[in-house]
Amino acid sequence: MAAMFEGYQSGGPAFDEMFDGGALRSPYLRLRESLTSMTTPDLVSRVEALQAGYLDQGVTFDIGGEERAFPLDILPRVIEMDTWSTIETGVQQRVRALEMFLADVYDAGEVFDDGVIPRRVITTSSHYHRASANVRPPNGVRVHVSGIDLIRDNSGEFRVLEDNVRVPSGVSYVMTNRRAISAALPETFAEHRIRPVASYPQRLLAALRAAAPAGVTDPTVVVLTPGVYNGAYFEHALLARTMGVELVEGRDLECRRGRVMMRTTQGLAPVHVIYRRIDDEFLDPVHFRADSVLGCPGMIDAARAGNVTLANAVGNGVADDKLVYTYMPDIIRYYLGEEPVIRNVDTWRCGEPDHLTEVLDRLDELVLKPVDGSGGKGIVIGPRASRSELDELRGKVQEDPRSWIAQPVVQLSTVPTFVDGELGPRHVDLRPFAVNDGTRVWVLPGGLTRVALAKGELIVNSSRGGGSKDTWVLAGPTFEPSEETLADGTVVDESPSETREIPVAVVADPEPGPEAPAAGPAMTTGLSTVFEQSEQQQQARGGARRC
């Protein structure tokens, strides 16, 4: 390993998080010292054990019909406490502003009247749903869970790349990656004081219980999944199991007299909070897609009546719109009276004539993104596109400029990654997850680091061959370990993991529960429809199966 580090060359304009030229950056000093005592065959054997373990546990994804272990690089990404403090503050600020923005958009609309953002930007968004107008959550929280995607630019400054407040996924890999790496590198893990991630399910459950309808003191919380055909089913099952709540499908629910009930072996039982992992369009066939078999008819009316809480709230997708993203600095100033702690990436709005002219003149220099895309879907990197691809892109942008934004090519920061038996720089991003319980926005220390495994690749999504890294947030000498009592009485220990992370039980495909007493719409319609709609939801989000 010592020879590998000596032969490592970051190169290029990208900011390397481990090396500053030939010098090692301080967060990685102890990590390198620990790894250099390891032989290369030893490291390879540990990598193989990681992959075999993920296959056995079902932590996989699908490429071309072949089920493969989700790639986890054995070298962690290390973030020092001071840097993380800035990230944490910036994410909290962003979530608070997004909460106020969404509440305003679906109610008074003062942000439009005061000229901060044009009303047409919202009303023309594909994720704006009038059915959510004037639906006020019991504790005022619409963004119970968020994933704010960050990148580190050429100078090493973190920037916000996009917001995810619909149904953000990936937190299951944060927990499973930690468990896997602490087992693969126990000696290295023990030498660091690392902020833990195992309390996430407790934090999430406390936030969901705090969002229960008024007057409900002991709420029933469920996780609503599209089913086993969905790409994130592994995560749905893991979160339900670690929170100790039921994992349900649309066919397990029924709405009666404005309330949501769950079918059980002992009859119908009331449901008060639904952590839904189904996109808006499939959630309620009464208000959205009439052919949906993934959700439950009447769910929106029950939420409007205040008898059930949907987390995250329906209609949050307008905040995920990349055109709205361009207004976020002004939105933060408007609602909070603060400057953004973490800045956006510089962005052109193709819907504005002067911006459009410049973008069309520089198509071969910029990155073009569809405003409602996700998972890297539809992105065109100008310098790497062919002439025919640029001509096709030009036609699309001219035909519908509102649907596109443009950004400069940002060389995402690199971290040493073990690929094909050698260390090389690979580009990474970071998705910190935040949980809002109505009184505090708590940010999970670390988040999901996604890594582009192909040399020079800038798109990190698993659907493009990307993988992930465990993200270690170091607890510095001034960090004070503490116990915290959550709103539901749960005591959470936030002490750094000096030896090992608390294991998380991982079962990708739990055994099916008892058959529901009555057949729901999915049963009568047929599994082919369920599979088709699960695929449609997955394709719309640009993801690969189980990742």
XYZ file of C-alpha atoms in Angstrom:
547
model
C 0.000 0.000 0.000
C 2.877 2.407 0.672
C 3.998 2.018 -2.941
C 0.460 2.648 -4.160
C 0.248 5.921 -2.272
C 3.668 6.970 -3.550
C 2.551 6.304 -7.132
C -0.739 8.124 -6.719
C -1.144 11.219 -8.861
C -4.213 13.403 -8.584
C -3.514 15.481 -11.677
C -5.946 17.768 -13.484
C -7.700 20.877 -12.163
C -9.944 19.023 -9.693
C -9.482 19.532 -5.951
C -8.003 16.356 -4.438
C -9.367 15.826 -0.930
C -6.483 13.649 0.269
C -3.446 15.294 -1.304
C -2.426 18.917 -1.736
C 0.157 18.409 -4.440
C 2.589 16.011 -2.798
C 1.505 16.854 0.754
C -1.099 14.863 2.650
C -4.088 16.815 3.960
C -4.566 16.624 7.716
C -7.860 14.611 7.847
C -6.133 11.716 6.071
C -2.889 11.540 8.057
C -3.982 8.739 10.364
C -5.820 6.873 7.593
C -2.769 6.685 5.367
C -0.544 5.632 8.244
C -2.905 2.777 9.032
C -3.311 1.640 5.417
C 0.390 1.695 4.532
C 0.992 -1.122 7.009
C -1.343 -3.308 4.955
C -0.187 -5.417 2.012
C -1.892 -5.150 -1.347
C -3.059 -8.816 -1.344
C -4.569 -8.215 2.084
C -6.450 -5.180 0.790
C -7.674 -7.097 -2.267
C -9.004 -9.905 -0.098
C -10.901 -7.390 2.008
C -12.382 -5.795 -1.121
C -13.555 -9.198 -2.321
C -15.108 -9.884 1.070
C -16.965 -6.561 0.862
C -18.464 -7.439 -2.515
C -19.407 -10.950 -1.438
C -21.044 -9.599 1.701
C -23.160 -7.117 -0.261
C -24.263 -9.850 -2.655
C -25.252 -12.120 0.228
C -27.219 -9.315 1.911
C -28.981 -8.271 -1.288
C -27.339 -4.832 -1.485
C -27.343 -4.997 -5.251
C -28.397 -3.164 -8.371
C -29.254 -4.155 -11.904
C -27.203 -3.480 -15.038
C -28.464 -5.046 -18.256
C -30.514 -7.604 -16.359
C -27.572 -8.757 -14.245
C -27.736 -8.378 -10.481
C -24.448 -7.032 -9.090
C -23.175 -5.982 -5.702
C -23.530 -2.244 -5.198
C -19.916 -0.996 -5.541
C -18.490 0.156 -2.215
C -14.934 1.459 -2.276
C -12.875 0.276 0.663
C -11.164 3.654 1.180
C -13.429 6.018 3.134
C -13.879 9.699 2.504
C -12.787 11.695 5.558
C -14.239 15.114 6.498
C -12.850 17.078 9.428
C -15.160 18.559 12.033
C -14.771 22.239 11.065
C -15.632 21.525 7.445
C -18.595 19.426 8.503
C -19.864 22.192 10.778
C -20.143 24.475 7.743
C -21.948 21.781 5.767
C -24.323 21.100 8.646
C -25.155 24.786 9.087
C -25.666 25.256 5.349
C -27.970 22.256 5.001
C -30.042 23.332 8.020
C -30.386 26.821 6.553
C -31.455 25.406 3.191
C -34.091 23.115 4.690
C -35.568 25.915 6.811
C -35.884 28.136 3.740
C -37.402 25.313 1.672
C -40.002 24.666 4.389
C -41.079 28.314 4.386
C -41.053 28.466 0.596
C -43.273 25.390 0.169
C -45.714 26.592 2.834
C -45.971 29.936 1.007
C -46.277 28.403 -2.471
C -49.264 26.274 -1.485
C -50.921 29.012 0.550
C -50.618 32.809 0.468
C -48.032 33.065 -2.326
C -46.339 36.148 -0.892
C -43.066 35.123 -2.511
C -44.745 35.788 -5.895
C -46.350 39.068 -4.877
C -42.995 40.384 -3.628
C -41.282 39.509 -6.910
C -38.782 37.009 -5.547
C -39.728 34.321 -8.049
C -42.241 34.498 -10.931
C -45.490 32.624 -10.304
C -45.220 30.982 -13.732
C -42.028 29.201 -12.642
C -44.113 27.255 -10.123
C -47.332 26.809 -12.094
C -45.429 25.438 -15.105
C -43.462 22.958 -13.000
C -44.402 19.334 -13.652
C -44.271 18.710 -9.883
C -46.721 21.442 -8.865
C -49.964 19.872 -7.632
C -53.025 22.001 -6.969
C -54.394 19.155 -4.859
C -51.887 20.200 -2.182
C -53.100 23.796 -1.985
C -54.078 24.827 1.556
C -53.201 21.395 2.989
C -51.445 22.323 6.216
C -49.373 19.592 7.920
C -50.175 19.111 11.633
C -46.814 20.406 12.888
C -46.036 22.570 9.866
C -43.400 20.231 8.466
C -43.473 19.367 4.771
C -39.844 18.325 4.364
C -39.490 15.589 6.965
C -36.507 14.094 5.110
C -34.234 15.870 2.651
C -31.117 15.048 0.695
C -29.139 18.098 -0.425
C -26.578 17.186 -3.086
C -23.219 18.931 -2.697
C -20.074 19.021 -4.776
C -16.651 20.457 -4.062
C -15.326 22.756 -6.778
C -11.793 23.354 -8.052
C -10.938 25.579 -5.082
C -12.250 23.071 -2.529
C -15.420 25.039 -1.721
C -18.600 23.026 -1.231
C -21.488 24.072 -3.512
C -25.114 22.946 -3.661
C -25.771 20.994 -6.840
C -29.467 20.234 -6.330
C -32.181 19.772 -3.724
C -34.081 16.531 -3.077
C -37.188 16.985 -0.939
C -39.673 14.676 -2.676
C -38.631 11.152 -1.768
C -34.839 11.299 -1.307
C -33.187 7.888 -1.278
C -29.784 6.476 -0.413
C -29.639 6.704 3.375
C -29.713 2.908 3.653
C -26.299 2.820 1.989
C -24.936 5.271 4.546
C -25.811 2.778 7.289
C -24.803 -0.404 5.451
C -21.565 1.163 4.177
C -20.583 2.076 7.731
C -21.257 -1.417 8.976
C -19.320 -2.974 6.086
C -16.267 -0.708 6.315
C -16.008 -0.992 10.093
C -15.877 -4.773 9.586
C -13.444 -4.620 6.638
C -11.041 -2.133 8.279
C -11.540 -2.693 12.017
C -8.043 -1.572 13.009
C -8.282 1.613 10.929
C -11.776 2.362 12.177
C -10.681 1.953 15.790
C -7.921 4.545 15.339
C -10.391 7.330 14.449
C -13.066 9.156 16.442
C -15.912 9.020 13.941
C -19.371 10.503 14.356
C -21.939 7.662 14.318
C -24.768 7.185 11.809
C -26.682 4.359 13.495
C -29.171 6.693 15.192
C -30.798 7.720 11.902
C -33.823 5.357 12.176
C -34.539 6.625 15.696
C -34.318 10.230 14.526
C -36.598 9.546 11.572
C -39.177 7.712 13.669
C -39.243 10.515 16.253
C -39.806 13.086 13.487
C -42.613 11.022 11.953
C -44.316 10.549 15.320
C -44.028 14.288 15.977
C -45.918 14.904 12.729
C -48.985 12.895 13.814
C -52.447 14.470 13.475
C -53.691 16.612 16.352
C -54.962 14.656 19.320
C -53.094 11.423 18.463
C -50.736 10.606 21.322
C -49.574 7.165 20.177
C -49.517 7.323 16.375
C -49.241 4.330 14.060
C -46.444 4.956 11.546
C -45.985 2.915 8.366
C -43.542 2.928 5.437
C -45.421 2.849 2.113
C -43.478 1.120 -0.663
C -44.325 0.470 -4.319
C -43.241 -3.132 -3.673
C -40.421 -5.526 -4.391
C -40.050 -4.407 -8.010
C -38.981 -0.930 -6.987
C -35.294 -0.097 -7.157
C -35.171 1.254 -3.602
C -37.130 -1.602 -1.985
C -34.032 -2.634 -0.057
C -34.034 0.758 1.612
C -37.765 0.708 2.341
C -37.466 -2.657 4.063
C -34.378 -1.644 6.030
C -35.923 1.568 7.349
C -39.179 -0.130 8.325
C -37.285 -2.867 10.158
C -34.890 -0.543 11.998
C -37.716 1.824 12.982
C -39.866 -1.098 14.097
C -42.869 -0.131 11.959
C -44.951 -1.897 9.306
C -43.861 -1.962 5.676
C -47.017 -1.698 3.572
C -48.073 -1.489 -0.051
C -51.050 0.370 -1.452
C -53.139 -2.798 -1.412
C -52.648 -3.017 2.367
C -54.409 0.324 2.913
C -58.012 1.458 2.660
C -59.619 4.848 3.129
C -62.906 5.062 5.023
C -64.724 8.250 6.020
C -61.656 10.382 5.485
C -59.310 8.128 7.433
C -56.611 5.709 6.309
C -56.866 2.158 7.616
C -54.392 -0.722 7.376
C -55.496 -4.289 6.712
C -54.187 -6.666 9.343
C -54.915 -10.265 10.261
C -57.159 -8.906 13.015
C -59.115 -6.454 10.901
C -58.651 -2.817 9.985
C -56.346 -0.638 12.094
C -55.945 3.163 11.825
C -52.820 4.676 10.275
C -51.754 8.169 11.337
C -48.408 8.830 9.619
C -47.319 7.443 6.248
C -43.655 7.688 5.288
C -44.370 7.242 1.633
C -41.780 6.125 -0.876
C -44.150 6.460 -3.824
C -44.039 9.418 -6.189
C -46.929 11.880 -6.112
C -48.352 10.770 -9.438
C -48.919 7.199 -8.223
C -50.068 8.012 -4.691
C -53.822 8.542 -5.055
C -55.737 7.565 -8.229
C -58.568 9.925 -7.274
C -56.373 13.009 -7.684
C -53.501 11.835 -9.873
C -53.057 8.884 -12.235
C -56.382 7.106 -12.389
C -54.715 3.833 -13.394
C -52.314 3.736 -10.439
C -52.302 0.523 -8.417
C -49.392 1.542 -6.209
C -51.205 3.964 -3.917
C -54.591 4.142 -2.212
C -57.749 6.040 -3.317
C -58.750 8.761 -0.875
C -55.351 9.331 0.729
C -55.144 12.998 -0.301
C -58.620 13.731 1.065
C -57.630 12.107 4.373
C -54.533 14.320 4.521
C -56.595 17.419 3.697
C -59.004 16.507 6.513
C -56.048 16.342 8.916
C -56.537 12.665 9.715
C -53.257 11.387 8.280
C -49.824 12.893 7.657
C -47.958 12.157 4.434
C -44.188 12.407 4.729
C -42.779 13.962 2.693
C -45.706 16.203 1.737
C -47.294 15.919 -1.684
C -46.190 18.727 -4.002
C -42.680 19.126 -2.591
C -41.325 18.392 -6.054
C -41.597 22.045 -7.063
C -38.597 22.666 -4.815
C -36.675 19.928 -6.643
C -37.223 21.695 -9.966
C -33.802 22.832 -11.120
C -35.263 26.140 -12.289
C -36.449 26.851 -8.739
C -32.925 25.899 -7.621
C -31.584 28.963 -9.427
C -33.755 31.196 -7.214
C -32.716 29.561 -3.918
C -30.155 32.226 -2.909
C -32.886 34.874 -3.184
C -35.377 32.594 -1.410
C -32.971 32.173 1.525
C -32.472 35.944 1.758
C -36.225 36.570 1.510
C -37.390 34.170 4.214
C -34.408 34.086 6.571
C -32.688 37.414 5.997
C -29.363 35.574 5.657
C -26.760 35.015 2.999
C -26.490 31.384 1.796
C -23.922 29.472 3.831
C -23.328 27.118 0.894
C -23.544 28.744 -2.511
C -25.182 27.356 -5.646
C -23.212 26.382 -8.713
C -23.328 29.263 -11.231
C -26.356 28.639 -13.433
C -28.014 30.057 -16.559
C -31.819 29.938 -16.960
C -32.504 29.047 -20.562
C -36.023 30.459 -20.239
C -34.569 33.988 -20.036
C -33.733 35.378 -23.509
C -30.337 36.857 -22.639
C -29.302 33.658 -20.832
C -30.558 31.541 -23.744
C -28.492 33.458 -26.279
C -25.297 32.961 -24.284
C -26.014 29.283 -23.651
C -26.664 28.543 -27.331
C -23.404 30.264 -28.232
C -21.500 28.144 -25.691
C -23.206 24.746 -25.906
C -19.868 22.998 -26.383
C -18.513 24.549 -23.143
C -21.411 24.031 -20.710
C -23.372 21.292 -18.965
C -27.071 21.261 -19.918
C -29.614 19.730 -17.526
C -33.372 19.167 -17.834
C -35.053 20.951 -14.924
C -37.154 17.932 -13.916
C -34.473 15.293 -14.417
C -32.823 13.201 -11.719
C -30.266 10.441 -11.465
C -28.129 12.005 -14.209
C -30.914 11.460 -16.733
C -30.799 13.774 -19.755
C -27.593 15.595 -18.778
C -25.369 16.638 -21.694
C -21.758 17.619 -20.985
C -20.907 19.966 -23.840
C -17.129 19.389 -24.100
C -17.709 15.615 -24.333
C -20.689 15.678 -26.706
C -20.453 15.005 -30.434
C -21.525 17.546 -33.035
C -24.724 15.614 -33.739
C -25.539 15.447 -30.011
C -25.045 19.193 -29.677
C -27.249 19.870 -32.711
C -29.991 17.695 -31.234
C -29.606 19.445 -27.886
C -29.816 22.857 -29.527
C -33.157 21.931 -31.078
C -34.548 20.710 -27.738
C -33.459 23.848 -25.892
C -34.871 26.181 -28.544
C -38.156 24.274 -28.592
C -38.665 24.359 -24.807
C -36.141 26.673 -23.102
C -38.002 26.670 -19.754
C -37.146 22.995 -19.355
C -33.374 23.523 -19.339
C -30.656 25.113 -17.233
C -26.955 25.378 -18.019
C -23.923 25.292 -15.751
C -20.168 25.470 -16.262
C -18.284 22.197 -16.235
C -17.272 21.822 -12.600
C -14.488 19.358 -11.958
C -15.896 17.541 -8.954
C -13.329 16.936 -6.238
C -11.468 13.629 -6.270
C -10.688 11.085 -3.576
C -8.256 8.142 -3.913
C -10.249 5.080 -4.918
C -9.185 1.433 -5.215
C -10.123 0.343 -8.749
C -8.722 -2.646 -10.639
C -5.980 -3.234 -8.100
C -4.593 0.297 -7.983
C -5.264 3.668 -6.406
C -6.510 6.433 -8.641
C -8.376 9.732 -8.288
C -12.132 9.458 -8.831
C -14.737 12.215 -8.749
C -17.232 12.296 -5.873
C -20.272 14.190 -4.647
C -22.002 14.184 -1.260
C -25.643 13.836 -0.223
C -26.128 14.830 3.429
C -29.505 13.732 4.800
C -31.505 15.971 7.129
C -34.490 15.104 9.337
C -36.909 17.826 10.468
C -39.062 17.099 13.522
C -40.624 20.552 13.638
C -38.314 21.923 16.308
C -34.890 21.122 14.884
C -33.300 20.166 11.572
C -30.858 17.365 12.373
C -28.208 16.500 9.768
C -26.851 12.940 9.645
C -23.062 13.196 10.183
C -21.568 12.069 6.895
C -24.199 11.360 4.308
C -23.818 9.396 1.083
C -20.647 9.877 -0.927
C -21.170 8.712 -4.490
C -18.108 8.051 -6.616
C -17.707 7.818 -10.378
C -15.648 4.650 -10.780
C -14.780 5.244 -14.436
C -11.636 7.327 -14.874
C -12.495 10.937 -15.664
C -16.258 10.373 -15.391
C -18.144 13.291 -13.812
C -21.575 11.665 -13.368
C -21.562 9.655 -10.159
C -24.968 7.952 -10.373
C -25.081 4.166 -10.053
C -27.098 3.993 -13.267
C -23.915 5.275 -14.963
C -21.635 2.771 -13.239
C -20.989 4.756 -10.058
C -20.453 3.414 -6.572
C -20.152 4.820 -3.069
C -17.775 5.427 -0.177
C -18.252 5.418 3.557
C -18.113 9.044 4.750
C -16.270 9.606 8.016
C -16.930 12.832 9.902
C -14.190 13.171 12.467
C -15.029 14.277 15.985
C -12.399 16.871 16.770
C -10.884 17.549 20.202
C -13.568 20.154 20.975
C -16.457 17.805 20.207
C -18.501 17.032 23.301
C -20.256 13.622 23.248
C -23.795 13.858 24.531
C -27.025 11.998 24.983
C -30.162 13.565 23.600
C -33.780 12.796 24.389
C -35.975 12.949 21.297
C -39.566 14.154 21.180
C -40.911 10.607 21.660
C -38.707 9.965 24.698
C -36.031 8.003 22.860
C -32.512 8.587 24.194
C -29.859 8.830 21.481
C -26.144 8.544 22.215
C -24.082 10.692 19.839
C -20.679 9.634 21.168
C -18.035 9.035 18.475
C -17.457 5.422 17.497
C -13.979 4.763 18.816
C -14.055 1.034 18.175
C -16.896 0.052 15.910
C -20.221 1.256 14.628
C -23.376 -0.268 16.083
C -24.360 -2.988 13.587
C -27.465 -2.476 11.480
C -29.540 -5.511 10.627
C -29.658 -5.792 6.844
C -32.257 -7.896 5.071
C -32.923 -6.857 1.506
C -35.927 -9.043 0.825
C -37.828 -9.858 4.018
C -40.143 -12.821 4.032
C -43.677 -11.853 2.987
C -46.119 -11.293 5.819
C -49.531 -12.901 6.161
C -51.895 -12.411 3.274
C -54.243 -9.451 3.686
C -57.870 -10.354 4.437
C -59.198 -8.693 1.305
C -57.745 -8.307 -2.155
C -56.592 -4.794 -2.938
C -56.445 -3.233 -6.403
C -52.950 -4.527 -7.077
C -54.163 -8.102 -6.640
C -57.139 -7.709 -8.945
C -55.216 -5.793 -11.585
C -52.300 -8.194 -11.785
C -48.622 -8.164 -10.934
C -47.691 -7.075 -14.466
C -49.309 -3.676 -13.840
C -47.537 -3.311 -10.497
C -44.201 -4.139 -12.135
C -44.855 -1.738 -15.020
C -45.744 1.188 -12.757
C -42.809 0.499 -10.429
C -40.554 0.628 -13.470
C -42.190 3.859 -14.662
C -41.563 5.508 -11.295
C -37.966 4.270 -11.281
C -37.267 5.429 -14.834
C -38.765 8.835 -14.121
C -36.263 9.251 -11.284
C -33.342 8.079 -13.419
C -32.259 5.352 -11.008
C -31.061 1.786 -11.353
C -32.570 -1.101 -9.500
C -31.762 -1.122 -5.778
C -29.411 1.838 -5.774
